[in-house]
CSV table of N, CA and C and ligand atoms in Angstrom, one decimal:
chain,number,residue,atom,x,y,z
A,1,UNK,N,-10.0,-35.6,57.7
A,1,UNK,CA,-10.6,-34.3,58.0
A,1,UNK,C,-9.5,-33.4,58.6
A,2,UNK,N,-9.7,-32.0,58.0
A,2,UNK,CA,-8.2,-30.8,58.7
A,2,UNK,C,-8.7,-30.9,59.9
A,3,UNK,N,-7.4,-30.5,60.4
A,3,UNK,CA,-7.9,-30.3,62.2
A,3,UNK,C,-8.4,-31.3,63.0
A,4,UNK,N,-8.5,-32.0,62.6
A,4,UNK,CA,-9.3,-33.2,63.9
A,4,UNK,C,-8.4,-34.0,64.3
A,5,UNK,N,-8.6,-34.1,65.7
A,5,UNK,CA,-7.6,-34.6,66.9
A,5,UNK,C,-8.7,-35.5,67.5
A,6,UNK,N,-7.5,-37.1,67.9
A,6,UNK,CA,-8.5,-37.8,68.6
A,6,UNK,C,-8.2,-37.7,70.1
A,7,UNK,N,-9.1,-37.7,70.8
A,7,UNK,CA,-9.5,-37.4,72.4
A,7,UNK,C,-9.7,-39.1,72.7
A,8,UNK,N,-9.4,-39.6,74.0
A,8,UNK,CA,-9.9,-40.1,74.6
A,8,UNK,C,-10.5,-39.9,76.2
A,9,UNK,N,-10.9,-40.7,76.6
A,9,UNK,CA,-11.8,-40.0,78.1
A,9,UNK,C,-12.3,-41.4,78.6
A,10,UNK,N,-12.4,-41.3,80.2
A,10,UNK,CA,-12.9,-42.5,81.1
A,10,UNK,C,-14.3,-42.4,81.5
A,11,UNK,N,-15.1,-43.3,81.3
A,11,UNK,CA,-16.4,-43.1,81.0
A,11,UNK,C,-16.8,-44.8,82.1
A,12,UNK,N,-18.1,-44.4,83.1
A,12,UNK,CA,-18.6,-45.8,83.5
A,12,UNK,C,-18.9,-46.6,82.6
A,13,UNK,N,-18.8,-48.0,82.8
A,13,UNK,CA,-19.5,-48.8,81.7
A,13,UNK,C,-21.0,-48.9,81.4
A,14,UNK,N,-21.3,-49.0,82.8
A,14,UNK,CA,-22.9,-48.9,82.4
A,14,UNK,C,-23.6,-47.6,81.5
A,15,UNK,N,-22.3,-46.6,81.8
A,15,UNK,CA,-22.6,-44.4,81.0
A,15,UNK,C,-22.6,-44.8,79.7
A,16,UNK,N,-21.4,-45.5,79.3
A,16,UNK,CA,-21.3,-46.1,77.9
A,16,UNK,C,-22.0,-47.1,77.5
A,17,UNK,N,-22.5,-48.0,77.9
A,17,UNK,CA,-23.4,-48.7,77.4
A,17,UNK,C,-25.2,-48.0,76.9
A,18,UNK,N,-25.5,-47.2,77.9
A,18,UNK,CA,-26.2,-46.1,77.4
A,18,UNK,C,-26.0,-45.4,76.1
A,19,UNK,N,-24.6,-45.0,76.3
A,19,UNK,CA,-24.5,-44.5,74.6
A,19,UNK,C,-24.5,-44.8,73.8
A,20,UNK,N,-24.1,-46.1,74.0
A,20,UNK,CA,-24.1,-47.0,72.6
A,20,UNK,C,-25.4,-47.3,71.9
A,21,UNK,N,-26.7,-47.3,73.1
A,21,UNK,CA,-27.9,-47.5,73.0
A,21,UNK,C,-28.0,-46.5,72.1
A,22,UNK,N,-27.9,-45.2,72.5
A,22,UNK,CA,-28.4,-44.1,71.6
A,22,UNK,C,-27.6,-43.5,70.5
A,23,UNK,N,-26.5,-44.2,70.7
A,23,UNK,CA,-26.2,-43.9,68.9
A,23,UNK,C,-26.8,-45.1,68.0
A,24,UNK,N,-26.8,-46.1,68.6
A,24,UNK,CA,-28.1,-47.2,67.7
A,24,UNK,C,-29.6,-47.0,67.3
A,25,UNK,N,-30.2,-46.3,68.5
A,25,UNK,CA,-31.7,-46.0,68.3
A,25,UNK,C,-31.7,-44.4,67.5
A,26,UNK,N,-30.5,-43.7,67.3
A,26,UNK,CA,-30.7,-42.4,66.4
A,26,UNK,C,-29.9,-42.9,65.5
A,27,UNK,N,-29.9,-43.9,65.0
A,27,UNK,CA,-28.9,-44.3,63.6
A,27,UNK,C,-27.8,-43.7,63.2
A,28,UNK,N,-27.0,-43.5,64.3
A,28,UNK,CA,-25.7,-42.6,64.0
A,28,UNK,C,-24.7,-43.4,63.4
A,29,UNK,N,-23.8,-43.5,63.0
A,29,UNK,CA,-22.5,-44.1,61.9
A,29,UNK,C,-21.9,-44.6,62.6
A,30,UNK,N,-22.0,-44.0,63.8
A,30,UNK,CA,-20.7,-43.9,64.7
A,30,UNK,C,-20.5,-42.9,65.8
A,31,UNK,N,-19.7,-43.1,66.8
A,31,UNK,CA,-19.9,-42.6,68.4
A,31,UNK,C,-19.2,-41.3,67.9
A,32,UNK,N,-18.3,-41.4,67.4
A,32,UNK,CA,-17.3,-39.8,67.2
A,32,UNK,C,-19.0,-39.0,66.6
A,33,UNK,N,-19.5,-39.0,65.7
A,33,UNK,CA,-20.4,-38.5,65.0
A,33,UNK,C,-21.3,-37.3,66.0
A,34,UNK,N,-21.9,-39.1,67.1
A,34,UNK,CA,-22.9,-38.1,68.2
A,34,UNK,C,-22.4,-37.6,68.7
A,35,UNK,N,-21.1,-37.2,69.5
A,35,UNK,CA,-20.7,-36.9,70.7
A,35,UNK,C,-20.4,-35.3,70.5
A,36,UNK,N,-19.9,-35.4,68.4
A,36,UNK,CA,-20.2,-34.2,68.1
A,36,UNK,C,-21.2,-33.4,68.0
A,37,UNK,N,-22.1,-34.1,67.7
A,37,UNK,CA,-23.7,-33.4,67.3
A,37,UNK,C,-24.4,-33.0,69.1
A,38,UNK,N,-24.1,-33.9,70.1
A,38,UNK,CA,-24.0,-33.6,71.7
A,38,UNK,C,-23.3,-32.2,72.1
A,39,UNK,N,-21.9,-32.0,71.3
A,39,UNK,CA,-21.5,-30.9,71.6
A,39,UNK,C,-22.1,-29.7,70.8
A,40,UNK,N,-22.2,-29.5,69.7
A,40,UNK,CA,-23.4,-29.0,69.1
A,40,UNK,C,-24.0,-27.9,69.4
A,41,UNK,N,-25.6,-29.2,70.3
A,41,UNK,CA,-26.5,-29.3,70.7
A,41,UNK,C,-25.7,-28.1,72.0
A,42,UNK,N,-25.4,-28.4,72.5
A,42,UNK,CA,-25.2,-27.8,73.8
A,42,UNK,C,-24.6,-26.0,73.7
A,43,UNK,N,-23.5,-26.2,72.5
A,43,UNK,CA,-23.2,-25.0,71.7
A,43,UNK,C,-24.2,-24.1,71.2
A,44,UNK,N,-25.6,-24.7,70.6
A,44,UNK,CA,-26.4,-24.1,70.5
A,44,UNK,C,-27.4,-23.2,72.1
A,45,UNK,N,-27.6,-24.6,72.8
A,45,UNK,CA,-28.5,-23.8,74.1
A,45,UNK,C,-27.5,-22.5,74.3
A,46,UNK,N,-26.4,-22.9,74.4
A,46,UNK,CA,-25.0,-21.2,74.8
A,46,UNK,C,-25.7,-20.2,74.2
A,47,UNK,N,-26.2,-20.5,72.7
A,47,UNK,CA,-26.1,-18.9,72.4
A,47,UNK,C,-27.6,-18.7,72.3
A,48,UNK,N,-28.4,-19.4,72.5
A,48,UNK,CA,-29.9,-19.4,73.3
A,48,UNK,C,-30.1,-18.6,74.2
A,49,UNK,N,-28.7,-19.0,75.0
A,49,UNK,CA,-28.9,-18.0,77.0
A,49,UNK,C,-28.1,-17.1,76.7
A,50,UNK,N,-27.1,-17.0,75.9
A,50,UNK,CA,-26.6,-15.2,75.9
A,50,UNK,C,-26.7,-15.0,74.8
A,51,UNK,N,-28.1,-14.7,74.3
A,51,UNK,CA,-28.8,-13.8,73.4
A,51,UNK,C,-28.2,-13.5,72.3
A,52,UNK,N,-27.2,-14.3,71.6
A,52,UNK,CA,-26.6,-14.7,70.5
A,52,UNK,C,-27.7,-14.3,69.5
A,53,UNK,N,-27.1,-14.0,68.0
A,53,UNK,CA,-27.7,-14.0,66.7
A,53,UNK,C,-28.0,-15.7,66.8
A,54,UNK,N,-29.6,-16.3,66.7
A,54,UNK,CA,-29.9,-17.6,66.2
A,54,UNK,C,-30.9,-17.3,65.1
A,55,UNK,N,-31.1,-18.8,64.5
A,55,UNK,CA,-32.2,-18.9,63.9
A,55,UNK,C,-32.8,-19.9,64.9
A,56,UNK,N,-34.4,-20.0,64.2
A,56,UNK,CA,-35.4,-20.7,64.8
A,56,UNK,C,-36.7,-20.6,64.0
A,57,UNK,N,-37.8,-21.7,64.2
A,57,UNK,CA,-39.2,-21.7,63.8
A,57,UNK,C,-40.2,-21.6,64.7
A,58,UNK,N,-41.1,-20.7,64.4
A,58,UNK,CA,-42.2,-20.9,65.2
A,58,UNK,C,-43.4,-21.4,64.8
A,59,UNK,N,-43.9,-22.7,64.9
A,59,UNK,CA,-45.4,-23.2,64.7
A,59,UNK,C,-46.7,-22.7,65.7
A,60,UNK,N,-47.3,-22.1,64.7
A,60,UNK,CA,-48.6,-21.6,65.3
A,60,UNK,C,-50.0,-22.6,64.4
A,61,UNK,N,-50.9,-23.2,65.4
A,61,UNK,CA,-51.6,-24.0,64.6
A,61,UNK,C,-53.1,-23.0,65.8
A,62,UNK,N,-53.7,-22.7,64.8
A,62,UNK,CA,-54.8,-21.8,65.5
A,62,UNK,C,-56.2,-22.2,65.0
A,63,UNK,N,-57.0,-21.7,65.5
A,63,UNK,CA,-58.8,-21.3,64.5
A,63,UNK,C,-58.9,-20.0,64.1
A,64,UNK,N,-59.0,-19.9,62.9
A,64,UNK,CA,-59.1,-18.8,61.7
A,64,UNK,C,-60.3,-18.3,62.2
A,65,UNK,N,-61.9,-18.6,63.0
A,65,UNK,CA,-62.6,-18.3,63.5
A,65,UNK,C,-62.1,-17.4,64.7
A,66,UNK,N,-61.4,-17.1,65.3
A,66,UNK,CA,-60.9,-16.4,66.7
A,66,UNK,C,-61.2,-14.9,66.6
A,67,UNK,N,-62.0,-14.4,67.2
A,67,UNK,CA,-62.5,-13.0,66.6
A,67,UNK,C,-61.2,-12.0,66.8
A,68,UNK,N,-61.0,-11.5,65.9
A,68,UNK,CA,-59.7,-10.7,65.8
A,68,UNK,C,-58.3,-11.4,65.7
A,69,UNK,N,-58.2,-12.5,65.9
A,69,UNK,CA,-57.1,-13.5,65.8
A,69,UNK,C,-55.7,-13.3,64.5
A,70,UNK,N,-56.4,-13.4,63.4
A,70,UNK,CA,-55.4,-13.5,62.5
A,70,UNK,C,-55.4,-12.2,61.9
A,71,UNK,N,-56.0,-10.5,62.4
A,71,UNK,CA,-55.4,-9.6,62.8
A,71,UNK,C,-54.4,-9.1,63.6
A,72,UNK,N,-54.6,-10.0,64.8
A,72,UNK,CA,-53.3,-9.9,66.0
A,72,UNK,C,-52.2,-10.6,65.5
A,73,UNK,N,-52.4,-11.6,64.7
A,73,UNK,CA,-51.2,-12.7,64.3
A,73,UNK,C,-50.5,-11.8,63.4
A,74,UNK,N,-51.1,-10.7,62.2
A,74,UNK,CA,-50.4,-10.5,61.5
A,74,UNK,C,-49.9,-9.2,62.1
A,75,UNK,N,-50.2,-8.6,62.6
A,75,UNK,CA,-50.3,-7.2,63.3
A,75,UNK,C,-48.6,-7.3,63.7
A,76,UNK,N,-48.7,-8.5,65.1
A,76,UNK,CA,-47.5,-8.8,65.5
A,76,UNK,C,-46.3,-9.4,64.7
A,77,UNK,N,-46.5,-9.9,63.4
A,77,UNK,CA,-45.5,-9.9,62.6
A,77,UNK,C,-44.9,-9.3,62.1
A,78,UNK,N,-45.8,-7.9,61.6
A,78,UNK,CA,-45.5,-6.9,61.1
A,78,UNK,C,-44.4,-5.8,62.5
A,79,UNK,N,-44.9,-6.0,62.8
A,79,UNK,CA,-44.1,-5.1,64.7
A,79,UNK,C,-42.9,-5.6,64.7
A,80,UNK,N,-42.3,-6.7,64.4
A,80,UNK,CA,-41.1,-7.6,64.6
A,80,UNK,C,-40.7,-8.1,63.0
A,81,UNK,N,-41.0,-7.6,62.2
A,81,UNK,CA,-40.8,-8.0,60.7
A,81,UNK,C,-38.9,-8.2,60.6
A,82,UNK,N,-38.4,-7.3,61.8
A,82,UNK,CA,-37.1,-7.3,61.5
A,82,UNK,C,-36.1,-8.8,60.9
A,83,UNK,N,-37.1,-9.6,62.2
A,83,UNK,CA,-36.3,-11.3,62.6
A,83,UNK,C,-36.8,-12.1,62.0
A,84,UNK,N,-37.9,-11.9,61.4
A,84,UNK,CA,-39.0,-12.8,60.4
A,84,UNK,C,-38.3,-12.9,58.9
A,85,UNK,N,-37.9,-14.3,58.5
A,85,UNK,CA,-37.5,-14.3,56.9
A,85,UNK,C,-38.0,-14.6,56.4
A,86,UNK,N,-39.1,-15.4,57.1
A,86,UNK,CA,-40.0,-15.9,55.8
A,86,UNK,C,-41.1,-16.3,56.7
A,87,UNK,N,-42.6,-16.4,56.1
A,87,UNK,CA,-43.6,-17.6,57.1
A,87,UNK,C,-44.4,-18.4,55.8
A,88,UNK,N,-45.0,-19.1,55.9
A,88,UNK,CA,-45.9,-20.1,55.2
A,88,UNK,C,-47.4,-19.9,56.1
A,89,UNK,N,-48.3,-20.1,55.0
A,89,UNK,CA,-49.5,-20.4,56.1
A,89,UNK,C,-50.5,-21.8,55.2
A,90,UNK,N,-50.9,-22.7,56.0
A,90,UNK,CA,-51.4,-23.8,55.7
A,90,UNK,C,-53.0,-23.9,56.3
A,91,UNK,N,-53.4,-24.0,55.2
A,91,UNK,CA,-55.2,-24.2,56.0
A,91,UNK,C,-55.5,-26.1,56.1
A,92,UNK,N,-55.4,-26.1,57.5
A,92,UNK,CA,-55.0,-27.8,57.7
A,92,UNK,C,-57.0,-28.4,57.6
A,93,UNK,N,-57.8,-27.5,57.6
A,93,UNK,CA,-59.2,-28.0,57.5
A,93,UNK,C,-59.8,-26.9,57.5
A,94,UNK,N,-61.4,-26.8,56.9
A,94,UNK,CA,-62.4,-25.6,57.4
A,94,UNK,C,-61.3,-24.4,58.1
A,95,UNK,N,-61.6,-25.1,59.4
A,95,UNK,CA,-61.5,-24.2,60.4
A,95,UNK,C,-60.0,-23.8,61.0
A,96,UNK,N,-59.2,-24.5,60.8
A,96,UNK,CA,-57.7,-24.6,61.8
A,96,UNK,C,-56.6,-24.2,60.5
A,97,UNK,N,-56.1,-23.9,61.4
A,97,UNK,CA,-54.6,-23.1,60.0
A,97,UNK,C,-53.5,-23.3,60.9
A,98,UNK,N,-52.5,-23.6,60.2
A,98,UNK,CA,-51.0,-23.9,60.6
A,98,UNK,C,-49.8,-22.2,59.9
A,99,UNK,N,-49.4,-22.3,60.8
A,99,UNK,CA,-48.3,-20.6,60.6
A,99,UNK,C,-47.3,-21.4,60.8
A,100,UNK,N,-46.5,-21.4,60.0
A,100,UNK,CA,-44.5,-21.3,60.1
A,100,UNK,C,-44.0,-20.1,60.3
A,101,UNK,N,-43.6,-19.8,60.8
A,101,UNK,CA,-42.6,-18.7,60.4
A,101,UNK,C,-41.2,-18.8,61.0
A,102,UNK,N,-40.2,-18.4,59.8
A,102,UNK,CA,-38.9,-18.8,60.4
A,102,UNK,C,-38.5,-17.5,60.9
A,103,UNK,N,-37.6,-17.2,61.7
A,103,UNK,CA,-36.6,-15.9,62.6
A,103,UNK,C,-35.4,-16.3,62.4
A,104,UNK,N,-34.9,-14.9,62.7
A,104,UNK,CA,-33.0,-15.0,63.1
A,104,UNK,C,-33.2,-14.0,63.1
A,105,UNK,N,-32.4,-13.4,64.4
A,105,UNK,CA,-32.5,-12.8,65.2
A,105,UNK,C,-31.8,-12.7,67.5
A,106,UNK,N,-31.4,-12.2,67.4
A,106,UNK,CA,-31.3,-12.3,68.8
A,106,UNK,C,-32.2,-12.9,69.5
A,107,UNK,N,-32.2,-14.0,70.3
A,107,UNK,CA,-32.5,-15.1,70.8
A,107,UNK,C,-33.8,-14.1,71.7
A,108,UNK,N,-33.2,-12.9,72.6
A,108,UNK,CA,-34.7,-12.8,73.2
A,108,UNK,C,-35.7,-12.3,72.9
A,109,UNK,N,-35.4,-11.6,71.8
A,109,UNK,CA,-36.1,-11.0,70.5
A,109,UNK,C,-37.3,-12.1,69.9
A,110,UNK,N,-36.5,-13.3,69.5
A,110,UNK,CA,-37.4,-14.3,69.0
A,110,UNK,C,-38.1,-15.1,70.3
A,111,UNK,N,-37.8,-15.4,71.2
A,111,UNK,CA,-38.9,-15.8,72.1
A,111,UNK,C,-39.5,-14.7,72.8
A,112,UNK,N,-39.2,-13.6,73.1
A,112,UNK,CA,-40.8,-12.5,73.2
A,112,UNK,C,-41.6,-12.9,72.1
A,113,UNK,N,-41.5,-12.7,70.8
A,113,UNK,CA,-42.1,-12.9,70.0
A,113,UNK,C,-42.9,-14.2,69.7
A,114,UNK,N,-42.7,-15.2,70.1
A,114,UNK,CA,-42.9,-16.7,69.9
A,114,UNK,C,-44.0,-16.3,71.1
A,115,UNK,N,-43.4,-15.6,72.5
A,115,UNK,CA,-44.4,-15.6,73.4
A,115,UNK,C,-45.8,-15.1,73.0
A,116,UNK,N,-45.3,-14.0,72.3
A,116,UNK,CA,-46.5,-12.8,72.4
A,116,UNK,C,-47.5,-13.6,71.1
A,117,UNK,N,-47.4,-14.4,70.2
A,117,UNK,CA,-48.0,-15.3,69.2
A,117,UNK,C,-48.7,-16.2,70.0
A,118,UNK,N,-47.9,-16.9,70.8
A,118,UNK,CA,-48.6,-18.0,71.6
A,118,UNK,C,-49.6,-17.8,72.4
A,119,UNK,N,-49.8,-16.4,73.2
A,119,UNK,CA,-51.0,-16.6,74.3
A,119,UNK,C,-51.7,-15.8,73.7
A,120,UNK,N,-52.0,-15.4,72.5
A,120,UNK,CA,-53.0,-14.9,72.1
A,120,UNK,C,-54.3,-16.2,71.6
A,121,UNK,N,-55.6,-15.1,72.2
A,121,UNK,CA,-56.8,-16.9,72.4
A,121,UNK,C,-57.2,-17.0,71.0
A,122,UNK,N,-57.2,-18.2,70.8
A,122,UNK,CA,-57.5,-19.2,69.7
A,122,UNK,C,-56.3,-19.2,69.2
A,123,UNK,N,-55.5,-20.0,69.7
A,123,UNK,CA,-54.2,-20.4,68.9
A,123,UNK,C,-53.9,-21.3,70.2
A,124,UNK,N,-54.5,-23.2,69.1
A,124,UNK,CA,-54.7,-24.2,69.7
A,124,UNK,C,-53.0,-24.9,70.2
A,125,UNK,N,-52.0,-24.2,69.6
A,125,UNK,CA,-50.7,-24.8,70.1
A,125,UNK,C,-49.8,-23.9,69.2
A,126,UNK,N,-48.4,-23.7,70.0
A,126,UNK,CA,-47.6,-23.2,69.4
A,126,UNK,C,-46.1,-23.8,69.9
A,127,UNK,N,-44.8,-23.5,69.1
A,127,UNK,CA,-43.6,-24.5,69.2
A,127,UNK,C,-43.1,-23.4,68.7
A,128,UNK,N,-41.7,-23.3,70.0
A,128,UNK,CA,-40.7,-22.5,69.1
A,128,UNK,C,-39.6,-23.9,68.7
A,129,UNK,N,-39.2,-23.4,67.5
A,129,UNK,CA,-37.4,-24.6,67.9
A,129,UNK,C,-36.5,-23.9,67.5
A,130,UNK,N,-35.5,-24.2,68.5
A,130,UNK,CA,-33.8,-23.5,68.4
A,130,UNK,C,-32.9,-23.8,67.6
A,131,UNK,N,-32.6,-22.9,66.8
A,131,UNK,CA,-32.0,-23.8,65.9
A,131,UNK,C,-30.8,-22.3,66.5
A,132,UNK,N,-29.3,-22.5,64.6
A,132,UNK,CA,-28.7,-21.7,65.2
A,132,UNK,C,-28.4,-21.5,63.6
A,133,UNK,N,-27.5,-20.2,63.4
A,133,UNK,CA,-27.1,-19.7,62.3
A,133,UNK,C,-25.8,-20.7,61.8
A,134,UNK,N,-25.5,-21.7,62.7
A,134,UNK,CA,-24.5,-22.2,61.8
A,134,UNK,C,-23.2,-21.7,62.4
A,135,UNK,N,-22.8,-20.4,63.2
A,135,UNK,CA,-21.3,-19.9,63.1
A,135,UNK,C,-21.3,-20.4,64.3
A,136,UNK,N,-19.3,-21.0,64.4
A,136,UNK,CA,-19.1,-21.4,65.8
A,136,UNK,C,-19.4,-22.8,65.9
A,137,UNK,N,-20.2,-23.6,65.1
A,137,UNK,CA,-20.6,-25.1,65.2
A,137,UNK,C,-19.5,-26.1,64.9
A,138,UNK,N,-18.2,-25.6,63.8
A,138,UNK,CA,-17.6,-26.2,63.5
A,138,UNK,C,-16.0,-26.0,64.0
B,201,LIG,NI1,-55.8,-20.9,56.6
């Protein structure tokens, strides 16, 4: 691989025996693998708290009965259409429907948004996840 330098570092045994656990129970290849996917991870929360360009999904699983509900759902999509790239909608039974919708967008942008989805009533659970556009990861 260009560019790759190897690091070493002093770690407790018992700290590393933990890791070792968890690169086994996440089926990782190998320790270098997670430690990068750890750094990552944490790369990502960064641009989470200073309102960096991310991506992210929002799951909305609601009741399509909610009087006015999937007026407000759309209503609010449309108000924020800027961060929105795409959404899916799934009718999981009768009555309950599942919303995807993916963003990217400035980070506080998409959690007002994920907010303002979420506590609207009859919308039985919602999930943002953090993802990231990818720049900076490597
Ligand atoms: Ni539906």
């Amino acid at each position: 691989m260009p560019g790759v330098v190897r690091l070493s570092f002093s770690i407790e045994r018992p700290l590393m025996e933990r890791l070792e656990q968890l690169v086994r129970e996440e089926a990782y290849a190998n320790r270098s693998e997670y430690i990068r996917d750890l750094i990552r991870e944490r790369l990502v929360e960064k641009q989470w708290e200073h309102n960096d360009e991310v991506v992210g999904t929002i799951t909305l699983v609601y009741n399509r009965h909610a009087r006015g509900l999937t007026d407000k759902l759309t209503h609010t999509q449309h108000h924020h259409h800027e961060v929105i790239l795409a959404s899916t909608h799934i009718h999981l039974d009768e009555d309950v429907c599942a919303e995807i919708v993916v963003v990217k967008g400035r980070a506080k942008e998409i959690q007002h948004l994920a907010g303002e989805l979420k506590q609207q009533k009859g919308v039985l659970h919602a999930t943002l996840s953090v993802s990231s556009t990818g720049k900076q990861l490597s």
